[in-house]
JSON list of C-alpha atoms in Angstrom, two decimals:
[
{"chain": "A", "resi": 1, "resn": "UNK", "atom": "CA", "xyz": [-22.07, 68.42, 76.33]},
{"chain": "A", "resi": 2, "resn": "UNK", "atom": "CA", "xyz": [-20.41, 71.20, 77.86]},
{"chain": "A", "resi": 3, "resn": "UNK", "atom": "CA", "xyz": [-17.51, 69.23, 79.30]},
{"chain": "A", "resi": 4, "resn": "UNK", "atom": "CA", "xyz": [-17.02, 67.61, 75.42]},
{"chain": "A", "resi": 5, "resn": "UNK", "atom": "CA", "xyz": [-16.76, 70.89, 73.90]},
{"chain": "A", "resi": 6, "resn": "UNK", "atom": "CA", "xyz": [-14.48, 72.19, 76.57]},
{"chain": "A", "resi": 7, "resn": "UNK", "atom": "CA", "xyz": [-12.29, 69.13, 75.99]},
{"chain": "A", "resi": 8, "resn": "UNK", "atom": "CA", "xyz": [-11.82, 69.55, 72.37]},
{"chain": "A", "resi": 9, "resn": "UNK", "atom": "CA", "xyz": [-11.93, 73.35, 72.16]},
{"chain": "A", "resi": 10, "resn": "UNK", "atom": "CA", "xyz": [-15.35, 73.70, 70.08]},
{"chain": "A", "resi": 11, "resn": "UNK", "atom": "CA", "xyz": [-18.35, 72.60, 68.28]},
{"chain": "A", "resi": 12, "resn": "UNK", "atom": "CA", "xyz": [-16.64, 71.62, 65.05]},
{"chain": "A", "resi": 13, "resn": "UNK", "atom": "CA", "xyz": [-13.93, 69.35, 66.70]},
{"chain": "A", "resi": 14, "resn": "UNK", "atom": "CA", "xyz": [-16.78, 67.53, 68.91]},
{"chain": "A", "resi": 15, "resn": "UNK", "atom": "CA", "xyz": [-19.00, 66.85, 65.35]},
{"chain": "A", "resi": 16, "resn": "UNK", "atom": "CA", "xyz": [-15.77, 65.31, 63.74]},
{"chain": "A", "resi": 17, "resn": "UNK", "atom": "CA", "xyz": [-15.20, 63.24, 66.52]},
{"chain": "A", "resi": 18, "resn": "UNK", "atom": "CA", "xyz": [-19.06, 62.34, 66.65]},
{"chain": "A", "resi": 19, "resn": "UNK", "atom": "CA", "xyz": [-18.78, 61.37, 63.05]},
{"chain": "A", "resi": 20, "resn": "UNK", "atom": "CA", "xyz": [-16.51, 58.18, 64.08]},
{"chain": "A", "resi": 21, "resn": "UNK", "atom": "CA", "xyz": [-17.85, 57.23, 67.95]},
{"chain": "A", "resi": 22, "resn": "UNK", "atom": "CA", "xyz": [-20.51, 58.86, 69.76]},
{"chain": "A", "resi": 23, "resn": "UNK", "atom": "CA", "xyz": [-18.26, 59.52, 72.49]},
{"chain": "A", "resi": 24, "resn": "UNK", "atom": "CA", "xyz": [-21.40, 60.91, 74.42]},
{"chain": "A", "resi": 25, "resn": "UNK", "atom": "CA", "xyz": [-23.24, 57.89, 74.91]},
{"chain": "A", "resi": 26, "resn": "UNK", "atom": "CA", "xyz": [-19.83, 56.17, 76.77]},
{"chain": "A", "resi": 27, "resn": "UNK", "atom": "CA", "xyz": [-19.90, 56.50, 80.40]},
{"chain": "A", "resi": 28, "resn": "UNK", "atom": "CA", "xyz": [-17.89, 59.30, 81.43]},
{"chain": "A", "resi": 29, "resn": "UNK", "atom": "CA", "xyz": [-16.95, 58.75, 85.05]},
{"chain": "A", "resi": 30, "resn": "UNK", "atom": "CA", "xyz": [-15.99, 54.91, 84.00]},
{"chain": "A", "resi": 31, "resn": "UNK", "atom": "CA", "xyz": [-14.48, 55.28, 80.86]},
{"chain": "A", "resi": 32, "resn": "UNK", "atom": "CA", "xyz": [-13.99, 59.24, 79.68]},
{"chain": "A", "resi": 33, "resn": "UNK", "atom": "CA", "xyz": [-12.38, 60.69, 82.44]},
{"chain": "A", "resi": 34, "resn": "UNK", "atom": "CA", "xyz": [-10.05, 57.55, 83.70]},
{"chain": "A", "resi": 35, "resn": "UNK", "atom": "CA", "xyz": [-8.69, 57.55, 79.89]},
{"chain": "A", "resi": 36, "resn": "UNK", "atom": "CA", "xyz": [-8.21, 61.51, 80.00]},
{"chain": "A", "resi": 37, "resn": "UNK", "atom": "CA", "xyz": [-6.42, 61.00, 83.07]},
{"chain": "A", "resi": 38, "resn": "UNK", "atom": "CA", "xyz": [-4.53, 58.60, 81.75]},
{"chain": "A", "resi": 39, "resn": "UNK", "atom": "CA", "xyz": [-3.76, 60.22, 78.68]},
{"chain": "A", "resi": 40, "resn": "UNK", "atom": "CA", "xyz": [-2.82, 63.55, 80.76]},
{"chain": "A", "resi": 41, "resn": "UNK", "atom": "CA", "xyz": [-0.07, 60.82, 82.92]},
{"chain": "A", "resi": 42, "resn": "UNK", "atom": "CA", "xyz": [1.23, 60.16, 79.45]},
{"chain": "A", "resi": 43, "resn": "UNK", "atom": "CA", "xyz": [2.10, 63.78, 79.37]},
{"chain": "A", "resi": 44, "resn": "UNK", "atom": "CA", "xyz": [-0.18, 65.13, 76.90]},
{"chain": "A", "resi": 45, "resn": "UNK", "atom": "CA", "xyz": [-2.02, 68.85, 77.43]},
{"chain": "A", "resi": 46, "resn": "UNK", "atom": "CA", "xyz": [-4.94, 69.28, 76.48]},
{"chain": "A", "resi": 47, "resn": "UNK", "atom": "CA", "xyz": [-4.29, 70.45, 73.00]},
{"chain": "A", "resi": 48, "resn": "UNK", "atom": "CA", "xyz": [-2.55, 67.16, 72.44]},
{"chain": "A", "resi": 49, "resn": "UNK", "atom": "CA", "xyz": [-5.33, 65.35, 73.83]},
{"chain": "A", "resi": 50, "resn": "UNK", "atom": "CA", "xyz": [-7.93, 66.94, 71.37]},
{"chain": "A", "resi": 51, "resn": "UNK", "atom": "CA", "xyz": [-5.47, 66.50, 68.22]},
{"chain": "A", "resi": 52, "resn": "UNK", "atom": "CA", "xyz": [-5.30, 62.88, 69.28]},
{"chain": "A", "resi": 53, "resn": "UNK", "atom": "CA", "xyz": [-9.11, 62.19, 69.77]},
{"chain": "A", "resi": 54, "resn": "UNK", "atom": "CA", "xyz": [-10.01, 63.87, 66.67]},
{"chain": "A", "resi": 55, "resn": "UNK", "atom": "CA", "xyz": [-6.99, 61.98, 64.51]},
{"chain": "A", "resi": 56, "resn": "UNK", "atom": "CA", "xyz": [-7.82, 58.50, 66.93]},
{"chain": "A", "resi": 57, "resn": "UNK", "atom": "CA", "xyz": [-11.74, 59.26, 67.20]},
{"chain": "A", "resi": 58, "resn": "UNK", "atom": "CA", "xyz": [-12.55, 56.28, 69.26]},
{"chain": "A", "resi": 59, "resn": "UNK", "atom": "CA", "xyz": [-9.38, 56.65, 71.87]},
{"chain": "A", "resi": 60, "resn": "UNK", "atom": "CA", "xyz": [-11.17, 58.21, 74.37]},
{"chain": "A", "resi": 61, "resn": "UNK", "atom": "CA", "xyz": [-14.53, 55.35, 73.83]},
{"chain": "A", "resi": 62, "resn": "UNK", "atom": "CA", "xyz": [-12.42, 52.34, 74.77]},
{"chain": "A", "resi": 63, "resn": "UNK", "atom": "CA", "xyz": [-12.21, 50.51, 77.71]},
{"chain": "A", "resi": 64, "resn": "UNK", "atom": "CA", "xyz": [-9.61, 51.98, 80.03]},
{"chain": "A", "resi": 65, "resn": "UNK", "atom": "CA", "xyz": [-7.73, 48.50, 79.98]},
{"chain": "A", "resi": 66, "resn": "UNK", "atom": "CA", "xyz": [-7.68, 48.54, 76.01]},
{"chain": "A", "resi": 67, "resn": "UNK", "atom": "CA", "xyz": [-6.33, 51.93, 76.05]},
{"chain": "A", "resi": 68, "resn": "UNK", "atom": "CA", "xyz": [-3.66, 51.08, 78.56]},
{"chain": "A", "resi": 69, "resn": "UNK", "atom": "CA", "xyz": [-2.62, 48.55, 76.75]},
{"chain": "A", "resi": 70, "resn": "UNK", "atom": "CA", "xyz": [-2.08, 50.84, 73.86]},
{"chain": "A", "resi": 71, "resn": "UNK", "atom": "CA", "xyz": [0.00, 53.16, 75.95]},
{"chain": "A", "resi": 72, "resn": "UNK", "atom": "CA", "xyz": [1.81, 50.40, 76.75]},
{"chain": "A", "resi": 73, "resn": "UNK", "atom": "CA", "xyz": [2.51, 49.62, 73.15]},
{"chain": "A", "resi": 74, "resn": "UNK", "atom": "CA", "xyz": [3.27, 52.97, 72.18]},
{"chain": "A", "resi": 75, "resn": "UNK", "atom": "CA", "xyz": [6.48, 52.89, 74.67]},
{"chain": "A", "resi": 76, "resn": "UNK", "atom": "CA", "xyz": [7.27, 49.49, 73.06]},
{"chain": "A", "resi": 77, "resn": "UNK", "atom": "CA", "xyz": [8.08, 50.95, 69.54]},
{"chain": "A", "resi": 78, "resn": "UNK", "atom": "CA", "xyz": [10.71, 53.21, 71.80]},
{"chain": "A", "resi": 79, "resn": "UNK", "atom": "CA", "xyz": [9.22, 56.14, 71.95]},
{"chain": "A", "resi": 80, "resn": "UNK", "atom": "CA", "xyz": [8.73, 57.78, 75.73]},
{"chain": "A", "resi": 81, "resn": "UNK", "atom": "CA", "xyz": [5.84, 58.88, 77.88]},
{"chain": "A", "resi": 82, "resn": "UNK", "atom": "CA", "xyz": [6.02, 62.95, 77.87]},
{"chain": "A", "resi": 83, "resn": "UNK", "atom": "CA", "xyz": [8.22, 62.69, 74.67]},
{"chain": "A", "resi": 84, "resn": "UNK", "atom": "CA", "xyz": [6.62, 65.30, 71.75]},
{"chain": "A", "resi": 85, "resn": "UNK", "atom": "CA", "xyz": [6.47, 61.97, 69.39]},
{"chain": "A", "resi": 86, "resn": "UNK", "atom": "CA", "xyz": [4.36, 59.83, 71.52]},
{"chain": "A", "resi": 87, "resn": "UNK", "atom": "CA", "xyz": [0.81, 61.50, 70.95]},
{"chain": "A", "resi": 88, "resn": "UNK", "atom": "CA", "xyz": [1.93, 60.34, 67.23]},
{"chain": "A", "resi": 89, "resn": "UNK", "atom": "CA", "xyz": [2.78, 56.66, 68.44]},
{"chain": "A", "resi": 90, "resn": "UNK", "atom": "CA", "xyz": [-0.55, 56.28, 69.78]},
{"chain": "A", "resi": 91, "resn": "UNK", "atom": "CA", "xyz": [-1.75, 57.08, 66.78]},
{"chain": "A", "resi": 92, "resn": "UNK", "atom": "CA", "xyz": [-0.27, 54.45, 65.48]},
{"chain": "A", "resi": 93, "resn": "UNK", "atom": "CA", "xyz": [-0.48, 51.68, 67.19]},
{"chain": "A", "resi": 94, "resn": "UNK", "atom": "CA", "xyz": [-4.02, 52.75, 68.62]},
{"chain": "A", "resi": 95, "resn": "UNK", "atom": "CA", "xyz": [-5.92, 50.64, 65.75]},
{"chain": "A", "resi": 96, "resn": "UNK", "atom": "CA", "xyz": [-3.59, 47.41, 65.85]},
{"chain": "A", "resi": 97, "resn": "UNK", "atom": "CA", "xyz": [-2.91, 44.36, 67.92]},
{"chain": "A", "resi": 98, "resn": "UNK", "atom": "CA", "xyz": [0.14, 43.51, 69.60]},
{"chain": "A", "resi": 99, "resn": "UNK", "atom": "CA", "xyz": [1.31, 40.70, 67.41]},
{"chain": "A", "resi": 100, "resn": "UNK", "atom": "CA", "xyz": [-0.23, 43.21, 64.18]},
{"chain": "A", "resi": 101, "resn": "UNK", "atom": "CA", "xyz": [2.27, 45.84, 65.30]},
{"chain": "A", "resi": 102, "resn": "UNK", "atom": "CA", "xyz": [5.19, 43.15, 65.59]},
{"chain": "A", "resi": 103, "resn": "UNK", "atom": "CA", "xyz": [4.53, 41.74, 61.96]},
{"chain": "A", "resi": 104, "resn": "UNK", "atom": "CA", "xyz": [4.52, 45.17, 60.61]},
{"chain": "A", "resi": 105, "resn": "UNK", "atom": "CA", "xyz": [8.28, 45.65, 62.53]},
{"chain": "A", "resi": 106, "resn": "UNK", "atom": "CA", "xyz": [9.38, 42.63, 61.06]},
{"chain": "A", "resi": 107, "resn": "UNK", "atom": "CA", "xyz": [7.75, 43.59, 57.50]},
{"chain": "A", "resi": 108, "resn": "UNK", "atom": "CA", "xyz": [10.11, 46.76, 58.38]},
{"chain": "A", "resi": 109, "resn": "UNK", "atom": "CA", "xyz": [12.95, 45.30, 58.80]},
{"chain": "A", "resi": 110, "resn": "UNK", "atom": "CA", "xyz": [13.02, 43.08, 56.35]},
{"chain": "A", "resi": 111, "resn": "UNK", "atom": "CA", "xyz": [12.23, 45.39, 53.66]},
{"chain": "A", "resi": 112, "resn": "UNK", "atom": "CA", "xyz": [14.54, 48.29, 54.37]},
{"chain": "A", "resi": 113, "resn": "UNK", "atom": "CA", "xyz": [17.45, 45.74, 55.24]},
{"chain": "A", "resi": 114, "resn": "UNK", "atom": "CA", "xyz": [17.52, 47.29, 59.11]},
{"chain": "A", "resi": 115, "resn": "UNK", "atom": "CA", "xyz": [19.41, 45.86, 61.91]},
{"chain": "A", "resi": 116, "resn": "UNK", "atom": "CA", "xyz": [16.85, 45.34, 64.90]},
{"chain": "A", "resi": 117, "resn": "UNK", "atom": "CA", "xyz": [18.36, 48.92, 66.37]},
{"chain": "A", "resi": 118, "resn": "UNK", "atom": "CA", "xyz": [17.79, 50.61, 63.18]},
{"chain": "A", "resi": 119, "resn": "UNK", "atom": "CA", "xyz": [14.23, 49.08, 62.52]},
{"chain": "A", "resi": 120, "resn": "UNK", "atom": "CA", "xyz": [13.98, 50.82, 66.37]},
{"chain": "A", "resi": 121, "resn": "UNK", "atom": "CA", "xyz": [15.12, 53.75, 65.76]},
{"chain": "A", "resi": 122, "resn": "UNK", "atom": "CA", "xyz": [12.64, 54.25, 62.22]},
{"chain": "A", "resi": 123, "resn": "UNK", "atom": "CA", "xyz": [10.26, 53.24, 64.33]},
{"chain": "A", "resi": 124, "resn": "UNK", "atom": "CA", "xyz": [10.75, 55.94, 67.06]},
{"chain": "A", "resi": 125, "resn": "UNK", "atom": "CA", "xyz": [11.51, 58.85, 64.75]},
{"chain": "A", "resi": 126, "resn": "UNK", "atom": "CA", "xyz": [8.34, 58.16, 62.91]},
{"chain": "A", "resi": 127, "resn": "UNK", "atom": "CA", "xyz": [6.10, 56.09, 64.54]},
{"chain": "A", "resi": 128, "resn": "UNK", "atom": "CA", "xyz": [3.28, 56.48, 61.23]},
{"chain": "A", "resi": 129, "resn": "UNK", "atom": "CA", "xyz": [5.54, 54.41, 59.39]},
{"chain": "A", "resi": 130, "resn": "UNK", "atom": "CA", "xyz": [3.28, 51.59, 61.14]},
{"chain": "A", "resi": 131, "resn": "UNK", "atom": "CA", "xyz": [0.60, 52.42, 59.22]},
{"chain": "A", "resi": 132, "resn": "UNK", "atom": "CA", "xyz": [1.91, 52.21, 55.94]},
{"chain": "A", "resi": 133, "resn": "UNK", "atom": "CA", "xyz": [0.85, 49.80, 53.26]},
{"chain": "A", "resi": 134, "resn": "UNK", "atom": "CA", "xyz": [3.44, 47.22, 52.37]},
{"chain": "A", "resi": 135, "resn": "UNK", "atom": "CA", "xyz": [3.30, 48.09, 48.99]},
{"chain": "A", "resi": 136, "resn": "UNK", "atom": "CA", "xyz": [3.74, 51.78, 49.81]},
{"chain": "A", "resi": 137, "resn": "UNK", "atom": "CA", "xyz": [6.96, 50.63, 52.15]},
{"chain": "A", "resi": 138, "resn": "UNK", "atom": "CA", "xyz": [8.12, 48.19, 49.27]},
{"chain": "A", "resi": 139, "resn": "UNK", "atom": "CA", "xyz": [7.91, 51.12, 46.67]},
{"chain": "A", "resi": 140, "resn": "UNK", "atom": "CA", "xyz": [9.82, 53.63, 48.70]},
{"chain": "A", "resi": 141, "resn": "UNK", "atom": "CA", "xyz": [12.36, 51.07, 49.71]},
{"chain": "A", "resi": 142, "resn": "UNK", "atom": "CA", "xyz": [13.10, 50.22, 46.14]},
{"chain": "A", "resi": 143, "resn": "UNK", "atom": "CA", "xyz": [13.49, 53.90, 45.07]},
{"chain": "A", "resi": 144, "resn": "UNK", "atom": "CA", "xyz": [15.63, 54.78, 48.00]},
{"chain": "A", "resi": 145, "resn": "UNK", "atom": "CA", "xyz": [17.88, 51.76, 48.33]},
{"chain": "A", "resi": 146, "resn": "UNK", "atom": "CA", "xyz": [18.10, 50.59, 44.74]},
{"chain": "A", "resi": 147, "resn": "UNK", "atom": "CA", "xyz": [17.99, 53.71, 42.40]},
{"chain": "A", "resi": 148, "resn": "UNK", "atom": "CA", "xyz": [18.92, 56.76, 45.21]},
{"chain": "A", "resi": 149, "resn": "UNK", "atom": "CA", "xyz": [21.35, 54.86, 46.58]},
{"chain": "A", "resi": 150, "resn": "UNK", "atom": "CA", "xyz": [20.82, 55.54, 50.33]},
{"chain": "A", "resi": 151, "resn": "UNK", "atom": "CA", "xyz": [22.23, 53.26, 52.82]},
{"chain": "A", "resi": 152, "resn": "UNK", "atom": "CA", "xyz": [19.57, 51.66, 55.16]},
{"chain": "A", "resi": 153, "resn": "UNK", "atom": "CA", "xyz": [21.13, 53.07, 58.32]},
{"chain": "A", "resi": 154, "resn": "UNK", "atom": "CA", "xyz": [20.60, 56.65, 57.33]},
{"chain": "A", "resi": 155, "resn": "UNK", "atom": "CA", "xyz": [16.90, 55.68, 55.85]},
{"chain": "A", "resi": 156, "resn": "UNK", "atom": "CA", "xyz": [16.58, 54.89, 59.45]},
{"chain": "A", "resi": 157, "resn": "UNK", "atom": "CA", "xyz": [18.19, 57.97, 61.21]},
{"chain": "A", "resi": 158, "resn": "UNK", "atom": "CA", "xyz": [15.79, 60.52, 59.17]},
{"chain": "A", "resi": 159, "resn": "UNK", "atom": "CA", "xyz": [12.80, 57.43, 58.54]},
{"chain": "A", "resi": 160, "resn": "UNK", "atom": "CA", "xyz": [10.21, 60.88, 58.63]},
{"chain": "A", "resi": 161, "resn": "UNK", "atom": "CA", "xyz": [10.81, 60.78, 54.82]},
{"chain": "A", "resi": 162, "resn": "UNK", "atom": "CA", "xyz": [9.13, 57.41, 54.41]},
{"chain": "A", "resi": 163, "resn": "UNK", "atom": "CA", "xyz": [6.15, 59.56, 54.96]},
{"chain": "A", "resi": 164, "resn": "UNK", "atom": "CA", "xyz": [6.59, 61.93, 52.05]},
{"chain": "A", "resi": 165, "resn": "UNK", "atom": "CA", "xyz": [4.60, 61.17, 48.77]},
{"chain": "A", "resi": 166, "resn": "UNK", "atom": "CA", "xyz": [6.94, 59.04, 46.30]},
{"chain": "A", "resi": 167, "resn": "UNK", "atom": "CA", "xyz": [5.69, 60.23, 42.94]},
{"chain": "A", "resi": 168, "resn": "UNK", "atom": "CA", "xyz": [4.94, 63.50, 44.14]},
{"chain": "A", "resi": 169, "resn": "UNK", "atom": "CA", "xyz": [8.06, 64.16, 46.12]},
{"chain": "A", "resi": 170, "resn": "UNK", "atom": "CA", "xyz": [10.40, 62.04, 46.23]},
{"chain": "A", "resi": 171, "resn": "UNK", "atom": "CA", "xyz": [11.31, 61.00, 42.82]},
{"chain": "A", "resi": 172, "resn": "UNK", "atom": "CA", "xyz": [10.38, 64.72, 41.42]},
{"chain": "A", "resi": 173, "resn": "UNK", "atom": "CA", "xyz": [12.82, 66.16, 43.82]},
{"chain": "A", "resi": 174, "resn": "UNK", "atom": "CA", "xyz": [16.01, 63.18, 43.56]},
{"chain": "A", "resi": 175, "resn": "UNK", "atom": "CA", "xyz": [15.78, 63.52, 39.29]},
{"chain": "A", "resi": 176, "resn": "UNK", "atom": "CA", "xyz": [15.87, 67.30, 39.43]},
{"chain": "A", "resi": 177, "resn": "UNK", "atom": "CA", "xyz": [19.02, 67.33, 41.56]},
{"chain": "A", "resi": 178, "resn": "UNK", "atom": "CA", "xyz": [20.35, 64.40, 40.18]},
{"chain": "A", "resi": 179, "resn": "UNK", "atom": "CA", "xyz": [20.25, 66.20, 36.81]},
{"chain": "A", "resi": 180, "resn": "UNK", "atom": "CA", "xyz": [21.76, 69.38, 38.27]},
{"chain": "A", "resi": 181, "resn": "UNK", "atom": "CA", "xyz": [24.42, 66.95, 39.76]},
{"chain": "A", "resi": 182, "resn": "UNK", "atom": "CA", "xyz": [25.23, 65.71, 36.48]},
{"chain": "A", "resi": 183, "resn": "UNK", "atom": "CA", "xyz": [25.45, 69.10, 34.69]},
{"chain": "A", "resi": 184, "resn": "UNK", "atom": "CA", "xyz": [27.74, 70.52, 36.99]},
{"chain": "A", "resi": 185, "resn": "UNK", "atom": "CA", "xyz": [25.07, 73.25, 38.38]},
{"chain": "A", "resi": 186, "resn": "UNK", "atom": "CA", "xyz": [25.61, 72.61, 42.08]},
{"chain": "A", "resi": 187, "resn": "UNK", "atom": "CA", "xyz": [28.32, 74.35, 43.77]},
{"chain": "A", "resi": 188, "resn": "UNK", "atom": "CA", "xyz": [27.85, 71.65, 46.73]},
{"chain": "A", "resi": 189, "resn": "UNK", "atom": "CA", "xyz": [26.66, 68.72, 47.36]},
{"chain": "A", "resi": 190, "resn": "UNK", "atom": "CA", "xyz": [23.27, 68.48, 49.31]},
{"chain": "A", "resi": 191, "resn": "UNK", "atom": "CA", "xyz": [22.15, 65.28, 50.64]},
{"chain": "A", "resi": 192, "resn": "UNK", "atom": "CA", "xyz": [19.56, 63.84, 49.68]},
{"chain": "A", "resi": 193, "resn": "UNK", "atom": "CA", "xyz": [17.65, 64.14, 52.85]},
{"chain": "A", "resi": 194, "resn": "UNK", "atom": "CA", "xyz": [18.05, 67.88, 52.90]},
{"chain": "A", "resi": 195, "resn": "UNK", "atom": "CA", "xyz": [16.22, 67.48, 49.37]},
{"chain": "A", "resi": 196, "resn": "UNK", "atom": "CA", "xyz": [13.22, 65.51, 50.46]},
{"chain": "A", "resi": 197, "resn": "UNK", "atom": "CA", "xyz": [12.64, 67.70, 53.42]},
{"chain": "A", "resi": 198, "resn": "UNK", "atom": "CA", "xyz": [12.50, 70.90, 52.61]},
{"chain": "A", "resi": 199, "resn": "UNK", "atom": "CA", "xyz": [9.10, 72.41, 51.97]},
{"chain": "A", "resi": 200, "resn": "UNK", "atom": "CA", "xyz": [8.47, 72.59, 48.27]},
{"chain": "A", "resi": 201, "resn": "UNK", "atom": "CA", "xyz": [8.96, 76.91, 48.44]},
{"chain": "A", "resi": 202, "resn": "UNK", "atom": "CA", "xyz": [12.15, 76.09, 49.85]},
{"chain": "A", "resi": 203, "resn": "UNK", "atom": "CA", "xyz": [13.35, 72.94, 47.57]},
{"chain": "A", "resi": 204, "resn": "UNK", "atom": "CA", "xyz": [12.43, 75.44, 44.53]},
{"chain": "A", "resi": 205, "resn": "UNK", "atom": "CA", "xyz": [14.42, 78.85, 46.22]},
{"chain": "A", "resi": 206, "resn": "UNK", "atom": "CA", "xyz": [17.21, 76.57, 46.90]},
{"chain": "A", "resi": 207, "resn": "UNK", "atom": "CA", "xyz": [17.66, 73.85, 43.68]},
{"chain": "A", "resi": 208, "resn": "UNK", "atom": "CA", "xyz": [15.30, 75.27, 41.06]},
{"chain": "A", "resi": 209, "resn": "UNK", "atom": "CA", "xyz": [15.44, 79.33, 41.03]},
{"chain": "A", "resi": 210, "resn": "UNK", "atom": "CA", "xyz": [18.68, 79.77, 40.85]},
{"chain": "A", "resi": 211, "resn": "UNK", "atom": "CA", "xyz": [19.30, 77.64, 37.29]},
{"chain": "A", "resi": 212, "resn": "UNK", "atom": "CA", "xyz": [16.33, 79.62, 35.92]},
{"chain": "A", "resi": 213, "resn": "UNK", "atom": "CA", "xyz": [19.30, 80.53, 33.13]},
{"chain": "A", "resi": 214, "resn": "UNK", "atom": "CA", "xyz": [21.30, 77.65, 32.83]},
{"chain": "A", "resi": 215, "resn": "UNK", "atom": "CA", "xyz": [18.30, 75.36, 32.70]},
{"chain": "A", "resi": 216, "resn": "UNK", "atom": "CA", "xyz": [15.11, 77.37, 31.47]},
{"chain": "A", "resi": 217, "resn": "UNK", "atom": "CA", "xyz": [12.71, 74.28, 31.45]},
{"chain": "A", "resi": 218, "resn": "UNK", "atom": "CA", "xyz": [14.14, 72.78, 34.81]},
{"chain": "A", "resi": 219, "resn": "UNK", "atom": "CA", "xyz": [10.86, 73.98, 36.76]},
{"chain": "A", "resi": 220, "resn": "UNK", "atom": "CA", "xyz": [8.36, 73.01, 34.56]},
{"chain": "A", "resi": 221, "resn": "UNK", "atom": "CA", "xyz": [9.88, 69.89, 34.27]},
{"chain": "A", "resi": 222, "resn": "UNK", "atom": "CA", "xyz": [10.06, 69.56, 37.61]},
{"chain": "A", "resi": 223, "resn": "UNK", "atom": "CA", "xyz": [6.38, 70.98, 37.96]},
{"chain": "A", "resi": 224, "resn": "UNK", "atom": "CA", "xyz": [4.79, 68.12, 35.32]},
{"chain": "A", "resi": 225, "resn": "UNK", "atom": "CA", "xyz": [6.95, 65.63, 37.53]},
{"chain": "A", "resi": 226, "resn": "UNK", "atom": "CA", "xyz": [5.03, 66.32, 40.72]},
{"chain": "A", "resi": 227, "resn": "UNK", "atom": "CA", "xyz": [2.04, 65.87, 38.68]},
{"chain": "A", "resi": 228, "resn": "UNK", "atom": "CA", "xyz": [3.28, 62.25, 37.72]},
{"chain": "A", "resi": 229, "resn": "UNK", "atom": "CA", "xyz": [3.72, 63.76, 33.64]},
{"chain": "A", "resi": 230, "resn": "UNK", "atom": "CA", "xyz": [7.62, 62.29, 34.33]},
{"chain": "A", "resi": 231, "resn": "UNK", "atom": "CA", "xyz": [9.36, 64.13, 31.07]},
{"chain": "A", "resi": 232, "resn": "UNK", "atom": "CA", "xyz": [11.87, 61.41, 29.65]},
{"chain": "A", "resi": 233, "resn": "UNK", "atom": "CA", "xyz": [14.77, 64.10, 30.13]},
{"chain": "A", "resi": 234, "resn": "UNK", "atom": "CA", "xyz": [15.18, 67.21, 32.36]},
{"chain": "A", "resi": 235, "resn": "UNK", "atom": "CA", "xyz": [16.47, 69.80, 29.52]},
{"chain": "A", "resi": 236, "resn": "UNK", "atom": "CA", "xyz": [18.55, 72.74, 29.25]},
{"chain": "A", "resi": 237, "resn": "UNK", "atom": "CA", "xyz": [16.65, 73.98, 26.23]}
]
């Protein structure tokens, strides 16, 4: 027990884990410690280690040659041992198969209209994109592409935004500006990636504050549109 709690830094870590995988009833000189060590080769510390067990609950449970072979995927979707994203591509690939994780490249791929490089580089910038629904990915991909307007290459240079919430984010955020764009209230022109990734204090200091005047109802319009209450029209008055 003492060597569990030590691992993932207290009491309340080791019960969430315990909720998924009783990680003390699996052998820990055969199967604990060979996976810790060879999570620790991966270049994790131990902070990543307990982030990843408690997001992955049954990492540390499987056989050593199961989770090999998931390190093994994880630097197959391009993203390096010792690199700050691969405790995330784990993650990711931990629950899948092989040939799952391929199908869900080529669902990539075919949906956002990537080139195998840029499908690789989404994938490597934001390795939870794997877990996405296809309807989620088919959703976003029709907002972005078809009404946004964003080309599929840059999609794939900043593909962290495929993990923002679409009604609660992403279309919110692109109507607001577009309507600002529109009126002539922007002294320059943002992209819309700075848009989508800005925290929400931010977006507002930086889009919605400073029309407070010109546009009295922008942020409540903006507020009932995070909240999926889309008004028809953003309005002046």
């Amino acid at each position: 027990m003492h060597y569990y709690l030590r691992l993932f830094g207290s009491s309340g870590n080791l019960l969430r884990v315990m909720k998924f995988c009783n990680v003390l009833s699996c052998n820990l000189e055969r199967v604990v410690k060979p996976n810790l060590a060879l999570l620790q080769g991966c270049g994790l510390g131990d902070c990543d280690i307990a982030k990843l067990c408690i997001s992955t609950p049954r990492l540390l449970a499987n056989n050593p040659k199961r989770l090999q072979a998931i390190v093994t995927c994880a630097q197959n979707i391009g993203v390096p041992r010792g690199s700050r994203m691969f405790r995330h591509a784990l993650h990711a690939v931990a629950p899948f198969r092989e040939e799952e994780i391929a199908a869900r490249v080529e669902y990539l791929r075919n949906t956002f209209r990537w080139t195998d490089a840029e499908v690789g580089m989404a994938v490597s910038k934001f390795p939870r994109v794997l877990t996405k629904s296809k309807e989620s990915l088919q959703r976003r991909s029709e907002f972005l592409i078809s009404e946004a307007g964003l080309e599929p290459v840059h999609i794939a240079q900043r593909s962290v935004i495929l993990g923002h919430s679409l009604e609660g984010r992403l279309r919110p955020r692109y109507y607001a500006v577009k309507f600002l764009k529109e009126n002539g209230l922007l002294k320059r022109d943002s992209s819309y990636y700075t848009v989508f990734k800005e925290s929400e204090k931010a977006f507002k200091k930086m889009f919605i504050h400073p029309h407070k005047e010109a546009a009295p109802h922008l942020e409540k319009d903006y507020d009932a549109a995070c909240k999926g209450e889309v008004p028809t029209n953003f309005r002046f008055t």
